[in-house]
Coordinates of C-alpha atoms in Angstrom, one line a residue:
X157 CA -18.3 -43.1 -26.5
X158 CA -15.2 -42.4 -28.5
X159 CA -14.9 -42.5 -32.3
X160 CA -13.5 -46.1 -32.5
X161 CA -14.4 -47.7 -29.1
X162 CA -17.2 -49.9 -30.4
X163 CA -15.2 -51.2 -33.3
X164 CA -12.0 -51.7 -31.2
X165 CA -14.0 -54.1 -29.0
X166 CA -14.6 -56.3 -32.0
X167 CA -11.0 -56.0 -33.1
X168 CA -9.7 -57.0 -29.7
X169 CA -11.7 -60.2 -29.8
X170 CA -9.4 -61.2 -32.7
X171 CA -12.3 -62.0 -35.1
X172 CA -12.5 -58.8 -37.1
X173 CA -14.3 -59.3 -40.3
X174 CA -14.2 -57.3 -43.5
X175 CA -17.4 -55.7 -42.4
X176 CA -15.8 -54.5 -39.2
X177 CA -13.0 -52.7 -41.1
X178 CA -15.6 -51.3 -43.5
X179 CA -17.5 -49.9 -40.4
X180 CA -14.3 -48.3 -39.1
X181 CA -13.6 -46.8 -42.5
X182 CA -17.1 -45.3 -42.6
X183 CA -16.6 -43.9 -39.1
X184 CA -13.5 -42.2 -40.3
X185 CA -15.3 -40.7 -43.2
X186 CA -18.1 -39.5 -41.0
X187 CA -15.5 -37.9 -38.7
X188 CA -14.2 -35.8 -41.6
X189 CA -11.0 -37.7 -42.3
X190 CA -11.9 -37.8 -46.0
X191 CA -12.5 -40.8 -48.2
X192 CA -9.0 -41.3 -49.4
X193 CA -7.4 -40.6 -46.0
X194 CA -9.8 -43.1 -44.4
X195 CA -8.9 -45.8 -46.9
X196 CA -5.2 -45.3 -46.3
X197 CA -5.6 -45.3 -42.5
X198 CA -7.5 -48.6 -42.6
X199 CA -4.7 -50.2 -44.7
X200 CA -2.1 -48.9 -42.4
X201 CA -4.0 -50.1 -39.3
X202 CA -4.4 -53.6 -40.8
X203 CA -0.7 -53.8 -41.5
X204 CA 0.2 -52.4 -38.0
X205 CA -2.1 -54.8 -36.4
X206 CA -0.2 -57.8 -37.9
X207 CA 3.1 -56.4 -36.7
X208 CA 2.1 -55.5 -33.2
X209 CA 0.9 -58.8 -31.7
X210 CA -2.7 -58.1 -32.4
X211 CA -3.0 -55.0 -30.1
X212 CA -5.6 -52.9 -31.9
X213 CA -5.1 -49.9 -29.6
X214 CA -1.4 -49.7 -30.4
X215 CA -2.0 -50.4 -34.1
X216 CA -4.5 -47.7 -34.4
X217 CA -2.6 -45.1 -32.3
X218 CA 0.6 -45.7 -34.4
X219 CA -1.5 -45.4 -37.6
X220 CA -3.0 -42.1 -36.5
X221 CA 0.4 -40.8 -35.3
X222 CA 1.7 -41.3 -38.9
X223 CA -0.8 -38.7 -40.0
X224 CA 0.6 -36.0 -37.7
X225 CA 2.9 -33.3 -39.0
X226 CA 6.5 -33.5 -37.8
X227 CA 6.6 -29.7 -37.6
X228 CA 6.6 -27.9 -34.2
X229 CA 3.1 -27.7 -32.7
X230 CA 4.0 -24.8 -30.4
X231 CA 4.5 -21.1 -31.3
X232 CA 8.0 -20.3 -32.6
X233 CA 10.2 -19.2 -29.6
X234 CA 11.8 -15.8 -30.1
X235 CA 13.7 -13.4 -27.8
X236 CA 12.9 -10.4 -30.0
X237 CA 9.5 -9.3 -31.3
X238 CA 7.3 -12.2 -32.5
X239 CA 4.8 -11.3 -35.1
X240 CA 1.7 -13.5 -35.7
X241 CA -0.7 -12.9 -38.5
X242 CA -4.2 -14.6 -38.1
X243 CA -6.2 -15.4 -41.3
X244 CA -9.4 -17.2 -42.0
X245 CA -12.9 -16.8 -43.5
X246 CA -15.8 -15.0 -41.8
X247 CA -17.6 -17.0 -39.1
X248 CA -14.7 -19.3 -38.1
X249 CA -13.9 -17.4 -34.9
X250 CA -10.9 -15.6 -36.3
X251 CA -11.2 -12.3 -34.3
X252 CA -12.1 -14.1 -31.1
X253 CA -9.1 -16.3 -31.6
X254 CA -6.8 -13.3 -31.8
X255 CA -8.2 -12.1 -28.5
X256 CA -7.8 -15.6 -26.9
X257 CA -4.1 -15.8 -28.0
X258 CA -3.5 -12.3 -26.7
X259 CA -5.0 -13.2 -23.4
X260 CA -3.0 -16.4 -23.2
X261 CA 0.2 -14.6 -24.0
X262 CA -0.5 -11.8 -21.5
X263 CA -1.2 -14.4 -18.8
X264 CA 2.3 -15.6 -19.5
X265 CA 3.8 -12.1 -18.9
X266 CA 4.2 -11.1 -22.5
X267 CA 3.8 -7.5 -23.7
X268 CA 1.2 -7.8 -26.5
X269 CA 0.0 -5.4 -29.3
X270 CA -2.9 -6.1 -31.5
X271 CA -3.8 -4.7 -35.0
X272 CA -7.3 -4.5 -36.3
X273 CA -6.6 -5.0 -40.0
X274 CA -10.0 -6.4 -40.9
X275 CA -10.8 -3.0 -42.2
X276 CA -13.6 -4.1 -44.6
X277 CA -15.8 -5.0 -41.6
X278 CA -16.4 -2.3 -39.1
X279 CA -17.9 -4.9 -36.6
X280 CA -14.6 -6.7 -36.6
X281 CA -12.7 -3.6 -35.6
X282 CA -15.2 -2.8 -32.9
X283 CA -15.1 -6.5 -31.7
X284 CA -11.3 -6.6 -31.4
X285 CA -11.2 -3.2 -29.7
X286 CA -13.7 -4.4 -27.2
X287 CA -11.7 -7.6 -26.5
X288 CA -8.4 -5.6 -26.3
X289 CA -10.0 -3.3 -23.7
X290 CA -11.2 -6.2 -21.7
X291 CA -7.8 -8.0 -21.8
X292 CA -5.9 -4.8 -21.1
X293 CA -3.7 -4.7 -24.2
X294 CA -3.3 -1.9 -26.8
X295 CA -4.7 -2.2 -30.3
X296 CA -3.9 -0.3 -33.5
X297 CA -7.0 0.4 -35.5
X298 CA -8.3 2.8 -38.1
X299 CA -10.3 5.7 -36.7
X300 CA -13.9 6.4 -37.4
X301 CA -13.1 8.6 -40.4
X302 CA -11.1 5.9 -42.1
X303 CA -13.7 3.7 -43.6
X304 CA -12.3 0.8 -45.7
X305 CA -8.8 1.8 -44.7
X306 CA -6.0 -0.1 -46.3
X307 CA -5.4 -3.3 -44.2
X308 CA -1.7 -3.3 -45.1
X309 CA -1.4 0.3 -43.8
X310 CA -2.9 -0.6 -40.5
X311 CA -0.7 -3.6 -40.2
X312 CA 2.4 -1.5 -41.0
X313 CA 1.5 1.1 -38.4
X314 CA 1.2 -1.6 -35.9
X315 CA 4.5 -3.2 -36.8
X316 CA 6.2 0.1 -36.5
X317 CA 4.7 0.7 -33.0
X318 CA 5.6 -2.9 -31.9
X319 CA 9.2 -2.4 -32.9
X320 CA 9.6 1.1 -31.5
X321 CA 8.0 0.2 -28.1
X322 CA 9.6 -3.2 -27.8
X323 CA 6.6 -5.4 -27.6
X324 CA 7.1 -9.2 -27.1
X325 CA 4.2 -10.2 -29.4
X326 CA 2.4 -8.4 -32.3
X327 CA -0.8 -10.1 -33.5
X328 CA -2.6 -9.0 -36.7
X329 CA -6.3 -9.7 -37.3
X330 CA -6.8 -9.8 -41.1
X331 CA -9.9 -9.5 -43.2
X332 CA -12.4 -12.4 -42.9
X333 CA -12.0 -12.9 -46.6
X334 CA -13.7 -15.7 -48.6
X335 CA -11.0 -18.1 -49.8
X336 CA -12.5 -18.0 -53.3
X337 CA -11.9 -14.2 -53.7
X338 CA -8.6 -13.8 -55.5
X339 CA -8.3 -10.0 -55.0
X340 CA -8.7 -10.4 -51.2
X341 CA -6.1 -13.2 -51.1
X342 CA -3.8 -10.8 -52.9
X343 CA -4.5 -8.3 -50.2
X344 CA -3.4 -10.8 -47.6
X345 CA -0.1 -11.4 -49.4
X346 CA 0.4 -7.6 -49.6
X347 CA -0.2 -7.2 -45.9
X348 CA 2.4 -9.8 -45.0
X349 CA 4.9 -8.2 -47.4
X350 CA 4.4 -4.8 -45.8
X351 CA 4.9 -6.1 -42.3
X352 CA 8.1 -7.8 -43.4
X353 CA 9.5 -4.4 -44.3
X354 CA 9.5 -3.5 -40.6
X355 CA 9.7 -6.8 -38.8
X356 CA 9.6 -10.5 -39.7
X357 CA 6.3 -12.3 -39.8
X358 CA 7.0 -15.4 -37.7
X359 CA 3.7 -17.2 -37.8
X360 CA 0.7 -17.2 -40.2
X361 CA -2.1 -19.1 -38.5
X362 CA -5.2 -20.1 -40.3
X363 CA -8.4 -20.3 -38.2
X364 CA -10.5 -23.3 -39.3
X365 CA -14.0 -24.2 -38.0
X366 CA -13.9 -27.9 -37.0
X367 CA -17.5 -28.3 -38.0
X368 CA -16.9 -27.3 -41.7
X369 CA -15.5 -30.7 -42.6
X370 CA -13.6 -31.1 -45.8
X371 CA -14.2 -27.5 -46.7
X372 CA -11.6 -26.7 -44.1
X373 CA -9.1 -28.5 -46.3
X374 CA -10.0 -26.4 -49.3
X375 CA -9.6 -23.2 -47.3
X376 CA -6.2 -24.3 -46.0
X377 CA -4.9 -25.1 -49.5
X378 CA -5.9 -21.7 -50.8
X379 CA -4.6 -19.7 -47.9
X380 CA -1.4 -21.7 -48.0
X381 CA -0.7 -20.3 -51.5
X382 CA -1.4 -16.7 -50.4
X383 CA 0.2 -16.6 -47.0
X384 CA 2.8 -19.3 -46.4
X385 CA 0.8 -20.8 -43.5
X386 CA 2.8 -22.0 -40.5
X387 CA -0.1 -23.6 -38.5
X388 CA -3.8 -24.0 -37.7
X389 CA -6.1 -22.8 -35.0
X390 CA -9.0 -25.2 -34.9
X391 CA -12.1 -23.7 -33.4
X392 CA -15.5 -25.0 -32.2
X393 CA -13.9 -28.2 -31.0
X394 CA -16.5 -28.8 -28.3
X395 CA -18.6 -31.9 -27.8
X396 CA -20.5 -31.4 -31.1
X397 CA -17.4 -31.0 -33.3
X398 CA -15.9 -33.8 -35.4
X399 CA -12.2 -34.0 -34.9
X400 CA -11.1 -36.0 -38.0
X401 CA -10.6 -32.7 -39.8
X402 CA -7.6 -32.1 -37.6
X403 CA -5.8 -35.2 -38.8
X404 CA -6.9 -34.6 -42.3
X405 CA -5.3 -31.2 -42.4
X406 CA -2.1 -32.4 -40.8
X407 CA -1.8 -35.3 -43.1
X408 CA -2.7 -33.6 -46.4
X409 CA -1.0 -30.3 -45.8
X410 CA 1.7 -31.1 -43.3
X411 CA 0.5 -28.1 -41.2
X412 CA 0.7 -28.4 -37.4
X413 CA -2.4 -27.5 -35.3
X414 CA -1.1 -25.1 -32.7
X415 CA -4.3 -24.2 -30.8
X416 CA -7.7 -25.7 -30.1
X417 CA -10.7 -23.4 -29.4
X418 CA -13.4 -25.1 -27.3
X419 CA -15.8 -22.2 -26.5
X420 CA -16.4 -18.5 -26.6
X421 CA -14.6 -17.4 -23.3
X422 CA -11.1 -16.1 -23.4
X423 CA -10.0 -19.1 -21.4
X424 CA -11.4 -21.5 -24.0
X425 CA -8.1 -21.9 -25.9
X426 CA -5.5 -24.6 -25.4
X427 CA -2.3 -25.7 -27.0
X428 CA -2.8 -28.7 -29.2
X429 CA -1.7 -31.8 -27.3
X430 CA -1.1 -34.4 -30.0
X431 CA -1.1 -37.5 -27.8
X432 CA -4.1 -36.4 -25.7
X433 CA -6.1 -35.8 -28.9
X434 CA -5.2 -39.1 -30.5
X435 CA -6.0 -41.1 -27.4
X436 CA -9.3 -39.2 -27.1
X437 CA -10.3 -40.6 -30.5
X438 CA -10.0 -44.2 -29.5
X439 CA -10.2 -44.4 -25.7

């Protein structure tokens, strides 16, 4: 059953009590909307309900729509090389998301180059190289003798190759740094600056695990300071994930969610459909 379906039945009867609204507010908090956001959404829903001839569905949908960022939820369109930098903490599905986007782009007849710039973790380089081989796209990575290679140097080499060989898309996997490590955040900023010397960074996408709740907001705020984020990739949005964090991120940070990851397979990535997502919360 959807997040709000039980409560909407009560509201549709036209005899909603304060306790019903309190139950809805608690459902929002449980779904990771956050306490303040939940309170504001309830107030908006009550006001909308009065204006919309007591149609709870429309009132709630319009309320939730007001939380959505007005920025473009699709990747920036570009005729020349499009450069995408993927950031996020370890364990969110960052490297796998890089592979999924590469697969999705290649399926759409794009010429894609990857860069394994998570040089502090050998497993990440190996993982991305394995994905690249499976997808059939080239990857720029430090060799076995370059332990702890400079991530910015790897990203720069990849950018140079992407420009010289006229790739359509260049995707950079950065270190799975903890958002509390200032030195690593500075490394991310450096990597983006270095890429910009060769080609423009068009997208900086933060990978957020949908099950992390409000910690995802903290991560997004910190990464936004270091990397000028343009959007979010929300992973682990399967049946067990709580989707309120999606609206919380969009409302608090005005960052559009661009992709949803729903599983481990390459095909388990889809563009974020705002209306489909909102309706799924109440229908």
